[in-house]
Amino acid sequence: MSRRDAAHGASDAIGSALYGLATRAVRRLPRDMSLTSAATLATLDKTGPRRITDLAVAEGVTQPAMTVLVRVMEESGLVERKGDPSDKRVTLVCLTEAGASYVRTRRQAGVDAYARLIGELTGDEAEALAAALPALLHLAELESHAREESDR
């Protein structure tokens, strides 16, 4: 087996492991709101206020569906609509403090769940994960840039 074949095989195995972890993590999330609603709140937390049309593109739903979703989250006190100071014709969706708190709490619950699992690894396994952290962070950055490009 060539070095290139071995690297490709390792990439497939790593990709499979990461995908499996991600899908299991999503399945364990509390079902207090839809995944699209939670993703929209996370997008607003990361990017700041956005137009409904931009949110619809980012989350892969239609603009009417996002309008309904925003209305429900607005009624729940998680988001609010504000005028765009640079264009008075535009309305932006913004996180409220309750929405930001929800995102932080949900994110911390995920961090805590993984921290507990990592605590069950052997010392060598935990060290291997720690050594891989820069690569994992870079991978997350690459994925984020790829998603931004696909949103355009």
PDB file of C-alpha atoms in Angstrom:
ATOM      1  CA  MET A   1       0.000   0.000   0.000  1.00  0.00           C
ATOM      2  CA  SER A   2       1.392   3.376  -0.978  1.00  0.00           C
ATOM      3  CA  ARG A   3       1.724   6.258   1.442  1.00  0.00           C
ATOM      4  CA  ARG A   4      -1.029   8.082  -0.465  1.00  0.00           C
ATOM      5  CA  ASP A   5      -3.386   5.077  -0.162  1.00  0.00           C
ATOM      6  CA  ALA A   6      -2.645   4.821   3.559  1.00  0.00           C
ATOM      7  CA  ALA A   7      -3.346   8.545   4.050  1.00  0.00           C
ATOM      8  CA  HIS A   8      -6.618   8.226   2.118  1.00  0.00           C
ATOM      9  CA  GLY A   9      -7.632   5.245   4.244  1.00  0.00           C
ATOM     10  CA  ALA A  10      -6.812   7.170   7.423  1.00  0.00           C
ATOM     11  CA  SER A  11      -8.807  10.164   6.167  1.00  0.00           C
ATOM     12  CA  ASP A  12     -11.809   7.940   5.532  1.00  0.00           C
ATOM     13  CA  ALA A  13     -11.535   6.339   8.980  1.00  0.00           C
ATOM     14  CA  ILE A  14     -11.144   9.718  10.713  1.00  0.00           C
ATOM     15  CA  GLY A  15     -14.013  11.192   8.695  1.00  0.00           C
ATOM     16  CA  SER A  16     -16.211   8.235   9.607  1.00  0.00           C
ATOM     17  CA  ALA A  17     -15.361   8.552  13.300  1.00  0.00           C
ATOM     18  CA  LEU A  18     -16.020  12.315  13.349  1.00  0.00           C
ATOM     19  CA  TYR A  19     -19.274  11.921  11.433  1.00  0.00           C
ATOM     20  CA  GLY A  20     -20.404   9.203  13.828  1.00  0.00           C
ATOM     21  CA  LEU A  21     -19.624  11.374  16.844  1.00  0.00           C
ATOM     22  CA  ALA A  22     -21.462  14.340  15.351  1.00  0.00           C
ATOM     23  CA  THR A  23     -24.589  12.382  14.467  1.00  0.00           C
ATOM     24  CA  ARG A  24     -24.732  10.735  17.891  1.00  0.00           C
ATOM     25  CA  ALA A  25     -24.272  14.127  19.553  1.00  0.00           C
ATOM     26  CA  VAL A  26     -27.176  15.581  17.557  1.00  0.00           C
ATOM     27  CA  ARG A  27     -29.397  12.628  18.469  1.00  0.00           C
ATOM     28  CA  ARG A  28     -28.715  13.216  22.170  1.00  0.00           C
ATOM     29  CA  LEU A  29     -29.643  16.899  22.103  1.00  0.00           C
ATOM     30  CA  PRO A  30     -32.715  17.919  24.072  1.00  0.00           C
ATOM     31  CA  ARG A  31     -35.804  17.998  21.848  1.00  0.00           C
ATOM     32  CA  ASP A  32     -37.132  21.245  23.272  1.00  0.00           C
ATOM     33  CA  MET A  33     -36.963  22.820  19.803  1.00  0.00           C
ATOM     34  CA  SER A  34     -36.331  21.765  16.227  1.00  0.00           C
ATOM     35  CA  LEU A  35     -32.791  21.333  14.962  1.00  0.00           C
ATOM     36  CA  THR A  36     -33.417  24.151  12.463  1.00  0.00           C
ATOM     37  CA  SER A  37     -34.460  26.505  15.253  1.00  0.00           C
ATOM     38  CA  ALA A  38     -31.409  25.598  17.336  1.00  0.00           C
ATOM     39  CA  ALA A  39     -29.142  25.970  14.294  1.00  0.00           C
ATOM     40  CA  THR A  40     -30.667  29.369  13.508  1.00  0.00           C
ATOM     41  CA  LEU A  41     -30.014  30.574  17.053  1.00  0.00           C
ATOM     42  CA  ALA A  42     -26.427  29.307  16.807  1.00  0.00           C
ATOM     43  CA  THR A  43     -25.991  31.107  13.470  1.00  0.00           C
ATOM     44  CA  LEU A  44     -27.240  34.368  14.983  1.00  0.00           C
ATOM     45  CA  ASP A  45     -24.918  33.868  17.955  1.00  0.00           C
ATOM     46  CA  LYS A  46     -21.949  33.361  15.642  1.00  0.00           C
ATOM     47  CA  THR A  47     -22.697  35.952  12.952  1.00  0.00           C
ATOM     48  CA  GLY A  48     -24.856  38.562  14.653  1.00  0.00           C
ATOM     49  CA  PRO A  49     -28.113  40.013  13.290  1.00  0.00           C
ATOM     50  CA  ARG A  50     -29.207  38.710   9.885  1.00  0.00           C
ATOM     51  CA  ARG A  51     -32.007  39.175   7.381  1.00  0.00           C
ATOM     52  CA  ILE A  52     -34.594  36.425   7.251  1.00  0.00           C
ATOM     53  CA  THR A  53     -33.597  35.656   3.662  1.00  0.00           C
ATOM     54  CA  ASP A  54     -29.952  35.225   4.718  1.00  0.00           C
ATOM     55  CA  LEU A  55     -30.975  32.941   7.584  1.00  0.00           C
ATOM     56  CA  ALA A  56     -33.101  30.844   5.223  1.00  0.00           C
ATOM     57  CA  VAL A  57     -30.135  30.334   2.901  1.00  0.00           C
ATOM     58  CA  ALA A  58     -27.765  29.577   5.784  1.00  0.00           C
ATOM     59  CA  GLU A  59     -30.106  26.961   7.265  1.00  0.00           C
ATOM     60  CA  GLY A  60     -31.246  25.478   3.957  1.00  0.00           C
ATOM     61  CA  VAL A  61     -34.942  26.275   4.256  1.00  0.00           C
ATOM     62  CA  THR A  62     -37.342  28.426   2.278  1.00  0.00           C
ATOM     63  CA  GLN A  63     -37.856  32.065   3.168  1.00  0.00           C
ATOM     64  CA  PRO A  64     -41.518  31.477   4.158  1.00  0.00           C
ATOM     65  CA  ALA A  65     -40.450  28.603   6.437  1.00  0.00           C
ATOM     66  CA  MET A  66     -37.811  30.803   8.066  1.00  0.00           C
ATOM     67  CA  THR A  67     -40.374  33.583   8.523  1.00  0.00           C
ATOM     68  CA  VAL A  68     -42.631  31.188  10.445  1.00  0.00           C
ATOM     69  CA  LEU A  69     -39.693  29.841  12.466  1.00  0.00           C
ATOM     70  CA  VAL A  70     -38.564  33.371  13.387  1.00  0.00           C
ATOM     71  CA  ARG A  71     -42.129  34.299  14.409  1.00  0.00           C
ATOM     72  CA  VAL A  72     -42.304  31.299  16.762  1.00  0.00           C
ATOM     73  CA  MET A  73     -38.873  32.079  18.263  1.00  0.00           C
ATOM     74  CA  GLU A  74     -39.866  35.729  18.592  1.00  0.00           C
ATOM     75  CA  GLU A  75     -43.034  34.737  20.476  1.00  0.00           C
ATOM     76  CA  SER A  76     -40.835  32.563  22.731  1.00  0.00           C
ATOM     77  CA  GLY A  77     -38.590  35.540  23.482  1.00  0.00           C
ATOM     78  CA  LEU A  78     -35.475  34.034  21.872  1.00  0.00           C
ATOM     79  CA  VAL A  79     -35.140  36.522  18.997  1.00  0.00           C
ATOM     80  CA  GLU A  80     -36.375  39.974  18.125  1.00  0.00           C
ATOM     81  CA  ARG A  81     -36.645  41.971  14.932  1.00  0.00           C
ATOM     82  CA  LYS A  82     -34.915  45.311  14.626  1.00  0.00           C
ATOM     83  CA  GLY A  83     -34.512  47.805  11.847  1.00  0.00           C
ATOM     84  CA  ASP A  84     -31.212  47.893   9.995  1.00  0.00           C
ATOM     85  CA  PRO A  85     -29.579  51.242  10.811  1.00  0.00           C
ATOM     86  CA  SER A  86     -27.913  51.308   7.369  1.00  0.00           C
ATOM     87  CA  ASP A  87     -31.146  50.603   5.462  1.00  0.00           C
ATOM     88  CA  LYS A  88     -34.445  51.520   7.100  1.00  0.00           C
ATOM     89  CA  ARG A  89     -36.352  49.222   4.699  1.00  0.00           C
ATOM     90  CA  VAL A  90     -34.604  46.128   6.091  1.00  0.00           C
ATOM     91  CA  THR A  91     -35.506  44.164   9.210  1.00  0.00           C
ATOM     92  CA  LEU A  92     -32.834  42.138  10.981  1.00  0.00           C
ATOM     93  CA  VAL A  93     -33.359  39.172  13.289  1.00  0.00           C
ATOM     94  CA  CYS A  94     -31.328  39.451  16.503  1.00  0.00           C
ATOM     95  CA  LEU A  95     -30.794  37.175  19.472  1.00  0.00           C
ATOM     96  CA  THR A  96     -32.312  38.326  22.720  1.00  0.00           C
ATOM     97  CA  GLU A  97     -30.488  37.699  25.993  1.00  0.00           C
ATOM     98  CA  ALA A  98     -32.735  34.653  26.478  1.00  0.00           C
ATOM     99  CA  GLY A  99     -31.730  33.352  23.040  1.00  0.00           C
ATOM    100  CA  ALA A 100     -28.036  33.901  23.724  1.00  0.00           C
ATOM    101  CA  SER A 101     -28.394  32.181  27.085  1.00  0.00           C
ATOM    102  CA  TYR A 102     -30.117  29.214  25.404  1.00  0.00           C
ATOM    103  CA  VAL A 103     -27.246  28.859  22.908  1.00  0.00           C
ATOM    104  CA  ARG A 104     -24.607  29.063  25.678  1.00  0.00           C
ATOM    105  CA  THR A 105     -26.443  26.520  27.848  1.00  0.00           C
ATOM    106  CA  ARG A 106     -26.930  24.070  24.978  1.00  0.00           C
ATOM    107  CA  ARG A 107     -23.310  24.439  23.856  1.00  0.00           C
ATOM    108  CA  GLN A 108     -22.011  23.920  27.396  1.00  0.00           C
ATOM    109  CA  ALA A 109     -24.155  20.787  27.785  1.00  0.00           C
ATOM    110  CA  GLY A 110     -22.472  19.381  24.670  1.00  0.00           C
ATOM    111  CA  VAL A 111     -19.017  20.296  25.953  1.00  0.00           C
ATOM    112  CA  ASP A 112     -19.774  18.673  29.309  1.00  0.00           C
ATOM    113  CA  ALA A 113     -21.041  15.481  27.650  1.00  0.00           C
ATOM    114  CA  TYR A 114     -17.858  15.115  25.607  1.00  0.00           C
ATOM    115  CA  ALA A 115     -15.670  16.005  28.605  1.00  0.00           C
ATOM    116  CA  ARG A 116     -17.299  13.153  30.557  1.00  0.00           C
ATOM    117  CA  LEU A 117     -16.619  10.735  27.700  1.00  0.00           C
ATOM    118  CA  ILE A 118     -13.023  11.919  27.347  1.00  0.00           C
ATOM    119  CA  GLY A 119     -12.633  11.341  31.085  1.00  0.00           C
ATOM    120  CA  GLU A 120     -13.308   7.646  30.423  1.00  0.00           C
ATOM    121  CA  LEU A 121     -10.430   7.318  27.934  1.00  0.00           C
ATOM    122  CA  THR A 122      -7.017   5.994  28.871  1.00  0.00           C
ATOM    123  CA  GLY A 123      -4.288   8.539  29.505  1.00  0.00           C
ATOM    124  CA  ASP A 124      -2.669   7.755  26.145  1.00  0.00           C
ATOM    125  CA  GLU A 125      -5.989   8.179  24.319  1.00  0.00           C
ATOM    126  CA  ALA A 126      -6.664  11.514  26.018  1.00  0.00           C
ATOM    127  CA  GLU A 127      -3.130  12.675  25.166  1.00  0.00           C
ATOM    128  CA  ALA A 128      -3.640  11.626  21.533  1.00  0.00           C
ATOM    129  CA  LEU A 129      -6.816  13.733  21.405  1.00  0.00           C
ATOM    130  CA  ALA A 130      -5.014  16.681  22.999  1.00  0.00           C
ATOM    131  CA  ALA A 131      -2.224  16.363  20.417  1.00  0.00           C
ATOM    132  CA  ALA A 132      -4.836  16.322  17.637  1.00  0.00           C
ATOM    133  CA  LEU A 133      -6.611  19.447  18.937  1.00  0.00           C
ATOM    134  CA  PRO A 134      -4.823  21.914  16.601  1.00  0.00           C
ATOM    135  CA  ALA A 135      -5.759  19.759  13.596  1.00  0.00           C
ATOM    136  CA  LEU A 136      -9.368  19.425  14.805  1.00  0.00           C
ATOM    137  CA  LEU A 137      -9.640  23.193  15.281  1.00  0.00           C
ATOM    138  CA  HIS A 138      -8.218  23.756  11.794  1.00  0.00           C
ATOM    139  CA  LEU A 139     -10.687  21.214  10.385  1.00  0.00           C
ATOM    140  CA  ALA A 140     -13.559  23.120  12.034  1.00  0.00           C
ATOM    141  CA  GLU A 141     -12.233  26.357  10.533  1.00  0.00           C
ATOM    142  CA  LEU A 142     -12.034  24.792   7.063  1.00  0.00           C
ATOM    143  CA  GLU A 143     -15.598  23.496   7.398  1.00  0.00           C
ATOM    144  CA  SER A 144     -16.800  26.910   8.492  1.00  0.00           C
ATOM    145  CA  HIS A 145     -15.194  28.562   5.449  1.00  0.00           C
ATOM    146  CA  ALA A 146     -16.630  25.896   3.138  1.00  0.00           C
ATOM    147  CA  ARG A 147     -20.104  26.519   4.569  1.00  0.00           C
ATOM    148  CA  GLU A 148     -19.749  30.287   4.136  1.00  0.00           C
ATOM    149  CA  GLU A 149     -18.798  29.753   0.499  1.00  0.00           C
ATOM    150  CA  SER A 150     -21.774  27.479  -0.123  1.00  0.00           C
ATOM    151  CA  ASP A 151     -24.121  30.051   1.492  1.00  0.00           C
ATOM    152  CA  ARG A 152     -23.174  32.645  -1.118  1.00  0.00           C
TER     153      ARG A 152
END
